[in-house]
mmCIF file of C-alpha atoms in Angstrom:
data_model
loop_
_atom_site.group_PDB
_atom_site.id
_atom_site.type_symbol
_atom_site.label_atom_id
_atom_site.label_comp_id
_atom_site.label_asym_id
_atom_site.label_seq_id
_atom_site.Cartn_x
_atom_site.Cartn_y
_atom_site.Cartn_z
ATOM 1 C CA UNK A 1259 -84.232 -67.882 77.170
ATOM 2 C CA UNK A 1260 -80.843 -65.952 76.601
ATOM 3 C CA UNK A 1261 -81.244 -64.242 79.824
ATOM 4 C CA UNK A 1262 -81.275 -67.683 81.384
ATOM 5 C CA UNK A 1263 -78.433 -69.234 79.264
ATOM 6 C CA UNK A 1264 -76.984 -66.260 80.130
ATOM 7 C CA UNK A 1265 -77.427 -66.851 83.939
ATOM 8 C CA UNK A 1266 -76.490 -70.358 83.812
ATOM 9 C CA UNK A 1267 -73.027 -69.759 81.870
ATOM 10 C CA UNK A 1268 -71.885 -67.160 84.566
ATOM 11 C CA UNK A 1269 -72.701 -69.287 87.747
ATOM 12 C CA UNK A 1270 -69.507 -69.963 89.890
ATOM 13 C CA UNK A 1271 -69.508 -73.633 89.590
ATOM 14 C CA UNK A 1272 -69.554 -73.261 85.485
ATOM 15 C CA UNK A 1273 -66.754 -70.923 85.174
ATOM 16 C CA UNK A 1274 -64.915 -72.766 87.987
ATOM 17 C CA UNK A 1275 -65.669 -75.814 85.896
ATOM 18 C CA UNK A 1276 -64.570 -74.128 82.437
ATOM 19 C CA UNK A 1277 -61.083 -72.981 84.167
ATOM 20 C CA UNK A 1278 -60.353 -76.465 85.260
ATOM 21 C CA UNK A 1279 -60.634 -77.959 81.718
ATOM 22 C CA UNK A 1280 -58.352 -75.080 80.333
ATOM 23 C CA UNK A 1281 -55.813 -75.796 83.071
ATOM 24 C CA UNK A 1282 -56.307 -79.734 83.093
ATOM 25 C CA UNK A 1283 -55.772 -79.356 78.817
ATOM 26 C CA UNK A 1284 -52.490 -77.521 79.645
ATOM 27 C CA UNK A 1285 -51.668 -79.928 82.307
ATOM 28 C CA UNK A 1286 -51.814 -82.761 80.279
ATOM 29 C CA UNK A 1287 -49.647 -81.143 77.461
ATOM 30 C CA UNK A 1288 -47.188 -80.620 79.683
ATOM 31 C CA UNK A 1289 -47.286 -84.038 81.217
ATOM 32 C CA UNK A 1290 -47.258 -85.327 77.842
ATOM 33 C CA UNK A 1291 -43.967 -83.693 76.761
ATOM 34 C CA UNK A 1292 -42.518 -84.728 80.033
ATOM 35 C CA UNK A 1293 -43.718 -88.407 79.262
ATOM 36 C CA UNK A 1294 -42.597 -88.371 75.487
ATOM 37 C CA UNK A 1295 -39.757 -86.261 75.682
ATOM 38 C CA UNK A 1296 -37.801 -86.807 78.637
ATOM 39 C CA UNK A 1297 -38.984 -89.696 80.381
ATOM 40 C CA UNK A 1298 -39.505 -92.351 78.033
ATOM 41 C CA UNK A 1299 -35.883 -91.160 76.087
ATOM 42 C CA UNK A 1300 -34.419 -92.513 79.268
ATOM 43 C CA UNK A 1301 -36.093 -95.348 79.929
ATOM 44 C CA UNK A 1302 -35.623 -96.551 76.246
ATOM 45 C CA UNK A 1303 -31.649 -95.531 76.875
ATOM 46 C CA UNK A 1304 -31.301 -97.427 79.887
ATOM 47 C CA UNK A 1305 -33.181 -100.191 78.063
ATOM 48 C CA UNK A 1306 -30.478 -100.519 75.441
ATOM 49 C CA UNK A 1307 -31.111 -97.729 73.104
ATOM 50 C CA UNK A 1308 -34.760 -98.923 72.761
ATOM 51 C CA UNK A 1309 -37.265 -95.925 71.632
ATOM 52 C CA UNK A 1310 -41.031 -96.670 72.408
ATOM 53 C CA UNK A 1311 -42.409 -94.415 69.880
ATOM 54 C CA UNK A 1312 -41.477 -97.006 67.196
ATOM 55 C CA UNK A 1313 -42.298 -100.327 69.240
ATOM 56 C CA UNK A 1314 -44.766 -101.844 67.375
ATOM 57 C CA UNK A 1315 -46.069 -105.001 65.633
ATOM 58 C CA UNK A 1316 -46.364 -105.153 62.188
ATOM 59 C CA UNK A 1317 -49.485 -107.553 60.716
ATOM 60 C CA UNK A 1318 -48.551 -107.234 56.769
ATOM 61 C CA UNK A 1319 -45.895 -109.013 54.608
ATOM 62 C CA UNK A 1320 -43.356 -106.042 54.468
ATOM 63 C CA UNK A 1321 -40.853 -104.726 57.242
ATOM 64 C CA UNK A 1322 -40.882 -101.092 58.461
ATOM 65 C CA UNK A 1323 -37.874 -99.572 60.032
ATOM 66 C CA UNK A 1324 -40.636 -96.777 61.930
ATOM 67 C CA UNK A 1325 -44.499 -96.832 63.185
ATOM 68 C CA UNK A 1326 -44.177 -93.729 60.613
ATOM 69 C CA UNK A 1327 -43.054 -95.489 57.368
ATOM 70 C CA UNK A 1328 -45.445 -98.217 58.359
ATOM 71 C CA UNK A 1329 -48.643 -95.763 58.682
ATOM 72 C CA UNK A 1330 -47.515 -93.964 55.521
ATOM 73 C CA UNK A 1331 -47.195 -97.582 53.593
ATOM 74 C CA UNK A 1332 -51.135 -97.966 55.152
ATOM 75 C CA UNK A 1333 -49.546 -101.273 56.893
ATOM 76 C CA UNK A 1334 -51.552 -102.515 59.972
ATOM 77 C CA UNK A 1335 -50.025 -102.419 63.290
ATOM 78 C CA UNK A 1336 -50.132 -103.015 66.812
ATOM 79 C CA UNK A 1337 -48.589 -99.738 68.707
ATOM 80 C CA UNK A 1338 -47.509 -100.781 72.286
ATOM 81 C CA UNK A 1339 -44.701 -98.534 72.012
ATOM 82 C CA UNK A 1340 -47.298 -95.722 72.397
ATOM 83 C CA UNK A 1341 -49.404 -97.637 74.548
ATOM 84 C CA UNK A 1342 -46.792 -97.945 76.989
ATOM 85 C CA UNK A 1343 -46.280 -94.123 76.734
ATOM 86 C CA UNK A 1344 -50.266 -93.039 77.199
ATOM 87 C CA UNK A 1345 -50.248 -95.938 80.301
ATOM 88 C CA UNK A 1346 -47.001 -93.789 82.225
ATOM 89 C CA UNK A 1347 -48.820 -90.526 80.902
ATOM 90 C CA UNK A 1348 -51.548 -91.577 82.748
ATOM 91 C CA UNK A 1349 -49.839 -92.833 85.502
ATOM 92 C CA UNK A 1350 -48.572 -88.995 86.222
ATOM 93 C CA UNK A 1351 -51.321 -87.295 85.649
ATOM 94 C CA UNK A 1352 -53.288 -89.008 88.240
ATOM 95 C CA UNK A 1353 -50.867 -89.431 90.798
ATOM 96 C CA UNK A 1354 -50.463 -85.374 90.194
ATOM 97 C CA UNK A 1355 -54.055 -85.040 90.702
ATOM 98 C CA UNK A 1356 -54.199 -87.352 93.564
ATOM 99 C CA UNK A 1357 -51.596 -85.176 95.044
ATOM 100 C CA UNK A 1358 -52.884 -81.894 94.816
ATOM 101 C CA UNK A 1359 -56.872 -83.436 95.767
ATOM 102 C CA UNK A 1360 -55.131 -84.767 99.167
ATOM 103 C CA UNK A 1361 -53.325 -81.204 99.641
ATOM 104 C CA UNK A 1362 -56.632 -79.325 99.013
ATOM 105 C CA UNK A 1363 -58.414 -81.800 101.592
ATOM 106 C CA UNK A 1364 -55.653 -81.717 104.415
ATOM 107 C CA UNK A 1365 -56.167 -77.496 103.759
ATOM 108 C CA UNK A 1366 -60.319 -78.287 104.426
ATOM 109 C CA UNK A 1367 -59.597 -80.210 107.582
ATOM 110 C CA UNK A 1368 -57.574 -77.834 109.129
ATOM 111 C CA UNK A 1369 -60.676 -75.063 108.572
ATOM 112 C CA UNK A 1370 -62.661 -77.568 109.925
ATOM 113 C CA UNK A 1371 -61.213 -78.048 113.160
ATOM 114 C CA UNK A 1372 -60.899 -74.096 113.552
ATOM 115 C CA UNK A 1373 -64.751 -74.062 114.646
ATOM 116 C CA UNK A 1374 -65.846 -70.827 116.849
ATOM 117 C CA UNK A 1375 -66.711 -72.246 120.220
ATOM 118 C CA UNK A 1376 -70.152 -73.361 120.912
ATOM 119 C CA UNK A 1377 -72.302 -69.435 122.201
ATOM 120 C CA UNK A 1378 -75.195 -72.222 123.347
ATOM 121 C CA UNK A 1379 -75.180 -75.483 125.343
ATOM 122 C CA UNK A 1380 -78.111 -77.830 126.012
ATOM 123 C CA UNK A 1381 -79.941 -78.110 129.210
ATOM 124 C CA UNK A 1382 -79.769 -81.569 130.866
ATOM 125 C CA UNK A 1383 -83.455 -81.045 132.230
ATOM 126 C CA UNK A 1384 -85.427 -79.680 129.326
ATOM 127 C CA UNK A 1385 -82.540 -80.585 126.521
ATOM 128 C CA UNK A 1386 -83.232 -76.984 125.343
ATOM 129 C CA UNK A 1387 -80.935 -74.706 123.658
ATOM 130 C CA UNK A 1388 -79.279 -72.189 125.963
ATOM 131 C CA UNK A 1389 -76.471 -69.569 126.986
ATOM 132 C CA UNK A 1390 -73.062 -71.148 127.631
ATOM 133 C CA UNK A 1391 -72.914 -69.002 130.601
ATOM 134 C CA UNK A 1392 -76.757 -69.577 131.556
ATOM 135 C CA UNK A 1393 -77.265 -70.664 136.051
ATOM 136 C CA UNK A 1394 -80.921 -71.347 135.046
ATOM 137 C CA UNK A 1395 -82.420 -72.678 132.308
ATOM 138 C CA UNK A 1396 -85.300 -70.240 130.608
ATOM 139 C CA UNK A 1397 -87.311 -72.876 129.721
ATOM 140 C CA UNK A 1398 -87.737 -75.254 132.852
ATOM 141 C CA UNK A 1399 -86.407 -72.911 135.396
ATOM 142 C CA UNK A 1400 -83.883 -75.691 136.383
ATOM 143 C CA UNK A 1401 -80.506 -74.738 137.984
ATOM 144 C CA UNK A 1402 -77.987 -75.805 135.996
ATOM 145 C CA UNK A 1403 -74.451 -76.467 137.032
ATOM 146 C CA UNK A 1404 -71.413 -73.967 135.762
ATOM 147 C CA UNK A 1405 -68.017 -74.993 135.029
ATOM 148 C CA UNK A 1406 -66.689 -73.078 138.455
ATOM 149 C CA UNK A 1407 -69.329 -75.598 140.307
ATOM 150 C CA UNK A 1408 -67.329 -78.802 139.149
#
C-alpha cells in the first residue's frame, strides 16, 4: 500500500497539481496586498478620504470609531468595507488567470497548426490508406492521379 501511495504522490499530474496550489497561495497574497494596500488606499482617497477596511455597519447600541474597536467590544457588524475589498480581490485574480489560461491556449493553437504533413493519403477507389506519392493503389490496383497529372 505505501508503494502505491507512493506511486500515486509522484505522478506528473499530482506534483503539477501540488505546484499550482503553492504558486496560486502566493499569487493570491500578492494580489491581496496589491488589493488592500495600494489599490483600495486610492480608491478610498479619491473617494474623499474614505478607507474600506473600516466601512461597516454596526447592529448594537454603542458607536465604534474602527471594525477593530468594534470586534474587540464583541459588537455585531456588517463588514462591506471588506466585502468590497475580497469582491476587487477577486476580480484580479481571475481576470489574471483568465489572462494567462488564454496565453497558454493561443501557445497550444499555434503547435497545433504546426502538424507534419500527411506521409499517407486515401485512395478514391478502395478509400484505403496509402503513400502520398503512390501511381497505384496496393490494394485495388487502381491508377490513381498525382499532383503533376492535374
Amino acid at each position: 500500500m505505501l508503494k502505491e501511495f507512493k506511486e500515486f504522490a509522484l505522478k506528473g499530474n499530482i506534483v503539477d497539481l501540488a505546484i499550482g496550489v503553492v504558486i496560486g497561495t502566493a499569487f493570491g497574497k500578492i494580489v491581496t496586498s496589491l488589493v488592500n494596500d495600494i489599490i483600495m488606499p486610492l480608491v478610498g482617497l479619491l473617494l474623499g478620504k474614505v478607507d474600506f477596511a473600516n466601512l461597516f455597519l454596526n447592529f448594537s447600541d454603542v458607536s465604534y470609531a474602527t471594525l477593530d474597536a468594534a470586534k474587540e467590544a464583541g459588537a455585531v457588524t456588517l463588514n462591506y468595507g471588506l466585502f468590497l475589498n475580497s469582491v476587487i480581490d477577486f476580480l484580479i485574480i481571475s481576470f489574471s488567470i483568465f489572462f494567462v489560461i488564454k496565453q497558454l491556449n493561443r501557445f497550444k493553437k499555434k503547435q497545433e497548426e504546426v502538424k507534419p504533413p500527411e506521409e499517407n493519403k486515401e485512395c478514391p477507389h478502395c478509400i484505403s490508406k496509402i503513400p502520398i506519392r503512390a501511381t497505384r493503389c496496393p490494394h485495388c490496383t487502381s491508377v490513381l492521379e498525382t499532383a503533376e497529372q492535374h
